[in-house]
Coordinates of C-alpha atoms and ligand atoms in Angstrom, one line a residue:
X1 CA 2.4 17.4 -15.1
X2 CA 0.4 15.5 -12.7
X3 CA 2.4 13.4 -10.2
X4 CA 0.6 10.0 -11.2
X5 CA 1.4 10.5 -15.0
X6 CA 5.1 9.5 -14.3
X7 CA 4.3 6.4 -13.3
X8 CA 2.8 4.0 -15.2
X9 CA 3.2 0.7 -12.9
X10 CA 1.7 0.1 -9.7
X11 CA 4.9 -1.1 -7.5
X12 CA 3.4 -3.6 -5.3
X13 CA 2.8 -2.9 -1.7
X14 CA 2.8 -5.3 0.7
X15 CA 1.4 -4.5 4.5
X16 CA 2.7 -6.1 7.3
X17 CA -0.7 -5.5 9.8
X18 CA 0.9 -6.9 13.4
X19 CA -2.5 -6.2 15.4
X20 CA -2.0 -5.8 19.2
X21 CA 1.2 -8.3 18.7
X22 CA 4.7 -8.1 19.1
X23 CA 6.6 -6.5 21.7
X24 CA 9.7 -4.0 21.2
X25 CA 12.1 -6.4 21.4
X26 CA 10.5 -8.9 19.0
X27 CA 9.8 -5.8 16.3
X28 CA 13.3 -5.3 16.8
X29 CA 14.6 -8.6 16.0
X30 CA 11.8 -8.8 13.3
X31 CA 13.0 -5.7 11.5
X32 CA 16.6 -7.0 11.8
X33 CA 15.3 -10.6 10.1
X34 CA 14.1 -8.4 7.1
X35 CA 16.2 -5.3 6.5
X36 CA 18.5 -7.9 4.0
X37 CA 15.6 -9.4 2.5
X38 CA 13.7 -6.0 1.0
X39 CA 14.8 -4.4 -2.1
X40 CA 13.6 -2.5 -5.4
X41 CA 10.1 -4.0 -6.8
X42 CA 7.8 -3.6 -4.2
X43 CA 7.2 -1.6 -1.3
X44 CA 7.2 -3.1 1.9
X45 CA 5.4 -1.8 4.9
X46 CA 5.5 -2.6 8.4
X47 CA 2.9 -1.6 10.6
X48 CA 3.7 -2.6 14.1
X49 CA 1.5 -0.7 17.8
X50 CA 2.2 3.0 18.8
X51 CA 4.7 1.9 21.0
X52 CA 6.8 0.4 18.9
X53 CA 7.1 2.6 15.8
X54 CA 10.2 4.4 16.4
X55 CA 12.1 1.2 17.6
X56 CA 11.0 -0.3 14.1
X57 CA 11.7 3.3 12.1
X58 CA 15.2 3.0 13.6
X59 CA 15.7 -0.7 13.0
X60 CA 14.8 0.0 9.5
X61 CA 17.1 2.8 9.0
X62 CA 18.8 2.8 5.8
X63 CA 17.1 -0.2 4.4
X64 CA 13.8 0.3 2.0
X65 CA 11.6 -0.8 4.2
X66 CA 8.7 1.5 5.7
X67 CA 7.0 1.8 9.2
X68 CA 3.3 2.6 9.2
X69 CA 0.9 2.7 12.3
X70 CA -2.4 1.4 12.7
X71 CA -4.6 3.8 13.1
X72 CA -4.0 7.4 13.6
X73 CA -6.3 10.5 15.1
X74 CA -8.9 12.4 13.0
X75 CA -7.9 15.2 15.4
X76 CA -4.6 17.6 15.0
X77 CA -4.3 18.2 18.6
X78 CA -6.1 18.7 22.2
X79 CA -8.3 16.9 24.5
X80 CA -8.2 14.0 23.0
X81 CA -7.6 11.3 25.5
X82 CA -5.7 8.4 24.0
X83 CA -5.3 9.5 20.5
X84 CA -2.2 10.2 18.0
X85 CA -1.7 12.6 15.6
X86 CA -0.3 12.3 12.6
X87 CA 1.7 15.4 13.5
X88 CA 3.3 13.4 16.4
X89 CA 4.3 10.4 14.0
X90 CA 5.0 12.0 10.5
X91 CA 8.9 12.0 11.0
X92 CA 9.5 8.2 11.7
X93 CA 5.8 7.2 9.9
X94 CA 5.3 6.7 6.4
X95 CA 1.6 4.7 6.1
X96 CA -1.7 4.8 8.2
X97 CA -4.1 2.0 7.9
X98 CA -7.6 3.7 8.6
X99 CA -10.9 2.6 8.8
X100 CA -9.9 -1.5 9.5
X101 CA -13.1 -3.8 10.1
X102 CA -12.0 -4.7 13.5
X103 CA -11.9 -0.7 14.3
X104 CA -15.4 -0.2 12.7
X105 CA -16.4 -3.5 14.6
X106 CA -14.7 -3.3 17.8
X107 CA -13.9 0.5 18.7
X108 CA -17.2 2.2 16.8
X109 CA -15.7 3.5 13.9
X110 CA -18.1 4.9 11.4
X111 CA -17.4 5.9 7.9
X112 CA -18.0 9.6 9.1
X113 CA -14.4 9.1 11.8
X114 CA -12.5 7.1 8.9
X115 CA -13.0 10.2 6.6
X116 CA -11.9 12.4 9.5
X117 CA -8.8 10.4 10.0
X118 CA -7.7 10.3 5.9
X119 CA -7.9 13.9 5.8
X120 CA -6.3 14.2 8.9
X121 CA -3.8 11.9 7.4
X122 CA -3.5 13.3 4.3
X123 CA -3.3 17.0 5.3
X124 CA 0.1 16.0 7.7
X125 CA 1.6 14.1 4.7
X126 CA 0.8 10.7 6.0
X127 CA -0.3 7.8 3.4
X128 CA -3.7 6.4 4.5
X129 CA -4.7 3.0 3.9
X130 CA -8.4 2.8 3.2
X131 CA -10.0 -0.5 4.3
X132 CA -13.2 -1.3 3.0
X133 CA -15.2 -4.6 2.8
X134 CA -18.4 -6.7 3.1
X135 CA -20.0 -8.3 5.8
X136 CA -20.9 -11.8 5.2
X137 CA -24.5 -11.3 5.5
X138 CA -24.1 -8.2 3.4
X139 CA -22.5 -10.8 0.9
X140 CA -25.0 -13.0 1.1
X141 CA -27.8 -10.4 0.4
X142 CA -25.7 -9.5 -2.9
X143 CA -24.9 -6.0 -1.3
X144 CA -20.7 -6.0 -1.5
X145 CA -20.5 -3.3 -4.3
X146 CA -23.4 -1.0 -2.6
X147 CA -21.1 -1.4 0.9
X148 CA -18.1 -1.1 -0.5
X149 CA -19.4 2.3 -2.6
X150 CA -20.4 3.9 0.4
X151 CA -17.4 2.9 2.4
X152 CA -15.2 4.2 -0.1
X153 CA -17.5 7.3 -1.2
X154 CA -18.0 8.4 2.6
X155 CA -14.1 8.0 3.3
X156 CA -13.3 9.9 0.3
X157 CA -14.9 13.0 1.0
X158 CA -13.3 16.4 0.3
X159 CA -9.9 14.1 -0.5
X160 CA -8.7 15.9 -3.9
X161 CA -7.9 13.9 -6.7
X162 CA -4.5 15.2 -6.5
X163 CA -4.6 14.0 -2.6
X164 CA -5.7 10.5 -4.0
X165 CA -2.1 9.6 -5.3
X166 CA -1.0 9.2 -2.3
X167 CA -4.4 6.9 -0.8
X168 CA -3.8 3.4 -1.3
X169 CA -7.4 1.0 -0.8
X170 CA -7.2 -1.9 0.5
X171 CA -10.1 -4.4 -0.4
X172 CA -10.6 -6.9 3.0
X173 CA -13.6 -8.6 2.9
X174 CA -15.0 -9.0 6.2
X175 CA -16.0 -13.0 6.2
X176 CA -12.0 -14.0 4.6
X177 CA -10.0 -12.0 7.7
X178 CA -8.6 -15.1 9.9
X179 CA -9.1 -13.3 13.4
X180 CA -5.8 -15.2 13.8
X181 CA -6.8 -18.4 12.6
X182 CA -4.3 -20.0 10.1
X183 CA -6.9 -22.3 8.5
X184 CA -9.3 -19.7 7.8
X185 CA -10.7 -19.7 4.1
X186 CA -9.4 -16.1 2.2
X187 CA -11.7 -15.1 -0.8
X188 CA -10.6 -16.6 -4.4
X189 CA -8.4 -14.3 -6.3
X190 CA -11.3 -14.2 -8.6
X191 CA -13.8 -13.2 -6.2
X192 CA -11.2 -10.3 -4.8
X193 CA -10.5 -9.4 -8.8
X194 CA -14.3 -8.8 -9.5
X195 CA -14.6 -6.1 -6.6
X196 CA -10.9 -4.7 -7.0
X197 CA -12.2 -4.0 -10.3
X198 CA -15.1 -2.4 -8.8
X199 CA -13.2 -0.3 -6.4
X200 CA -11.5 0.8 -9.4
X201 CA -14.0 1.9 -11.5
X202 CA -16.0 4.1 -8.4
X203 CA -13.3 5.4 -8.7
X204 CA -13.2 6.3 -11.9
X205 CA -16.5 7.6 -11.4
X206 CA -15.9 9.8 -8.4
X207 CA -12.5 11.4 -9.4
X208 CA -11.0 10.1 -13.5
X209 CA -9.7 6.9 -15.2
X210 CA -5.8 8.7 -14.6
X211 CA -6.4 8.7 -11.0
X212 CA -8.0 5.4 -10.5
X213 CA -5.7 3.7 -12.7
X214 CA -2.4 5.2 -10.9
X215 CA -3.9 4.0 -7.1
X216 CA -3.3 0.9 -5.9
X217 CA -5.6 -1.8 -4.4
X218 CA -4.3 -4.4 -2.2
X219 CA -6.6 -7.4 -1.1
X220 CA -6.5 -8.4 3.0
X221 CA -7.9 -11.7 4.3
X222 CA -6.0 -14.8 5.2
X223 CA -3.4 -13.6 2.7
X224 CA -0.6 -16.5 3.1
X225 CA 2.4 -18.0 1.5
X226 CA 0.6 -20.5 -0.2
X227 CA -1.6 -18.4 -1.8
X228 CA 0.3 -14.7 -2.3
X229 CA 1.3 -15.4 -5.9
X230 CA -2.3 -16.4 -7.0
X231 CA -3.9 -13.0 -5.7
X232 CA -0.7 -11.2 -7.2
X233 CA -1.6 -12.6 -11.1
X234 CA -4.6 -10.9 -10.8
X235 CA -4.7 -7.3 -13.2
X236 CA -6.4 -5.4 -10.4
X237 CA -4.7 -7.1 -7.0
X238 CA -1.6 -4.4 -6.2
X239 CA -0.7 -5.7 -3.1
X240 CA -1.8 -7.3 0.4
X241 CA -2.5 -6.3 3.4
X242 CA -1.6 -9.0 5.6
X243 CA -2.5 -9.9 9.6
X244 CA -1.6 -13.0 11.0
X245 CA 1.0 -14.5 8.3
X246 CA 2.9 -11.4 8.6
X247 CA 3.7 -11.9 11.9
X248 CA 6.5 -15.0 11.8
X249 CA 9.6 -13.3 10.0
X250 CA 9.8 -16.6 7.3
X251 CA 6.1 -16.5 6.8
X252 CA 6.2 -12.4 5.7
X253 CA 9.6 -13.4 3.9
X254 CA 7.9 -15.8 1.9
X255 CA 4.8 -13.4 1.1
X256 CA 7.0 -10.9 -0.5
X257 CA 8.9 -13.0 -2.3
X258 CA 5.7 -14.3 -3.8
Ligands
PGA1 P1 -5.4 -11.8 8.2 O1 -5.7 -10.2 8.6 O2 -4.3 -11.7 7.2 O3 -5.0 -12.4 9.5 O4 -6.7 -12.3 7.7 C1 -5.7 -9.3 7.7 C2 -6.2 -8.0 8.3 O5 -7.0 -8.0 9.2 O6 -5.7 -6.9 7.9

């Protein structure tokens, strides 16, 4: 029997995204804040830089939280300057978050590398987490569901739908992320619901309704404490993906005990 059969809940996942923050010591005494605080119900995932994933993996030891990096290489091995492999990481490394707007923004990353990178991913038995989302002027000209089709169709590619259970999406519009401003406006639950259900139902199309219905969606974009629970009552919204209120231990502790 198919894997995603088994289970018919979506256990919310909750994504700590730390950004080029946070040195070792502070991951440390972060990890050490938290380990108490995370239990059965939802999966919680920290995703601190390169340099500090095995400091957090072995903080984390023996508690249920997981360690997940963010971004990984589309290549196994080589001349690569700069990058890492999955194969380097999959022993301490349970999540990668691919395809992040500020990669496609900053660093050049087109839907052709992402797609690279969740096979990479998938092939070395690490989790991707697919970001996809708008633009504001690509809201603006009604065009969220068309970008968000390609984003997801393109990053999908040759993934089987048996590879799929373990992808989860996450749905970050580009115009909500607070670029590390507190008082940045996220998108209503609503709004987030209407394309989650979207996401969900390309991907019905592309693979089948057991598939789609097993994978989980989580919504990024000035995800706080304030507003966690409202996002989390909505049918579609598994999760968050969270940047800059993940990164003060009583903020996080608050979002996942929404
Ligand atoms: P934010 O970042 O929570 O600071 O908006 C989310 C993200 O970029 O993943």
């Amino acid at each position: 029997m198919a894997f995603w059969l088994l289970i018919p809940m979506r256990t919310p996942l909750i994504v700590a995204n730390w950004k080029e923050n946070k040195t070792n010591q502070e991951v440390a005494d972060f990890v050490y804040a938290l380990r108490l605080s995370v239990s059965g119900g939802r999966e919680v995932v920290l995703c601190p830089s390169y340099v500090s994933l095995i400091t957090a993996y072995d903080c984390a030891k023996g508690s249920a939280i997981k360690i997940g990096c963010q971004d990984i290489s589309g290549f196994e091995a080589g001349a690569y300057t700069g990058e890492v492999s999955p194969i380097m990481i999959k022993g301490f490394c349970t999540y990668a978050i691919i395809g992040h707007s500020e990669r496609r923004k900053n660093f050049h990353e087109t839907d052709e590398s992402v797609n690279l990178k969740v096979r990479n991913a998938l092939k070395h038995g690490i989790q991707p987490i697919i970001c996809v989302g708008e633009k504001l002027q690509e809201r603006k000209e009604h065009r969220t569901e068309q970008v968000v089709r390609q984003q997801l169709t393109k990053a999908l590619s040759g993934v089987t739908a048996e590879q799929l259970s373990s992808v989860a999406i996450a749905y970050e519009p580009v115009w909500a992320i607070s670029g590390g401003d507190a008082s940045h406006e996220p998108a209503t639950p609503e709004t987030a619901e209407k394309t989650h259900q979207f996401i969900r139902k390309t991907l019905e199309q592309l693979y089948n309704k057991q598939v789609a219905d097993f994978i989980r969606i989580i919504y990024g974009g000035s995800v706080k404490p304030e507003n966690m629970a409202g996002f989390m009552k909505e049918d579609d919204i598994d999760g968050a993906l969270v940047g800059n209120a993940s990164l003060p231990v009583e903020s996080f502790l608050k979002i996942i005990n929404y």
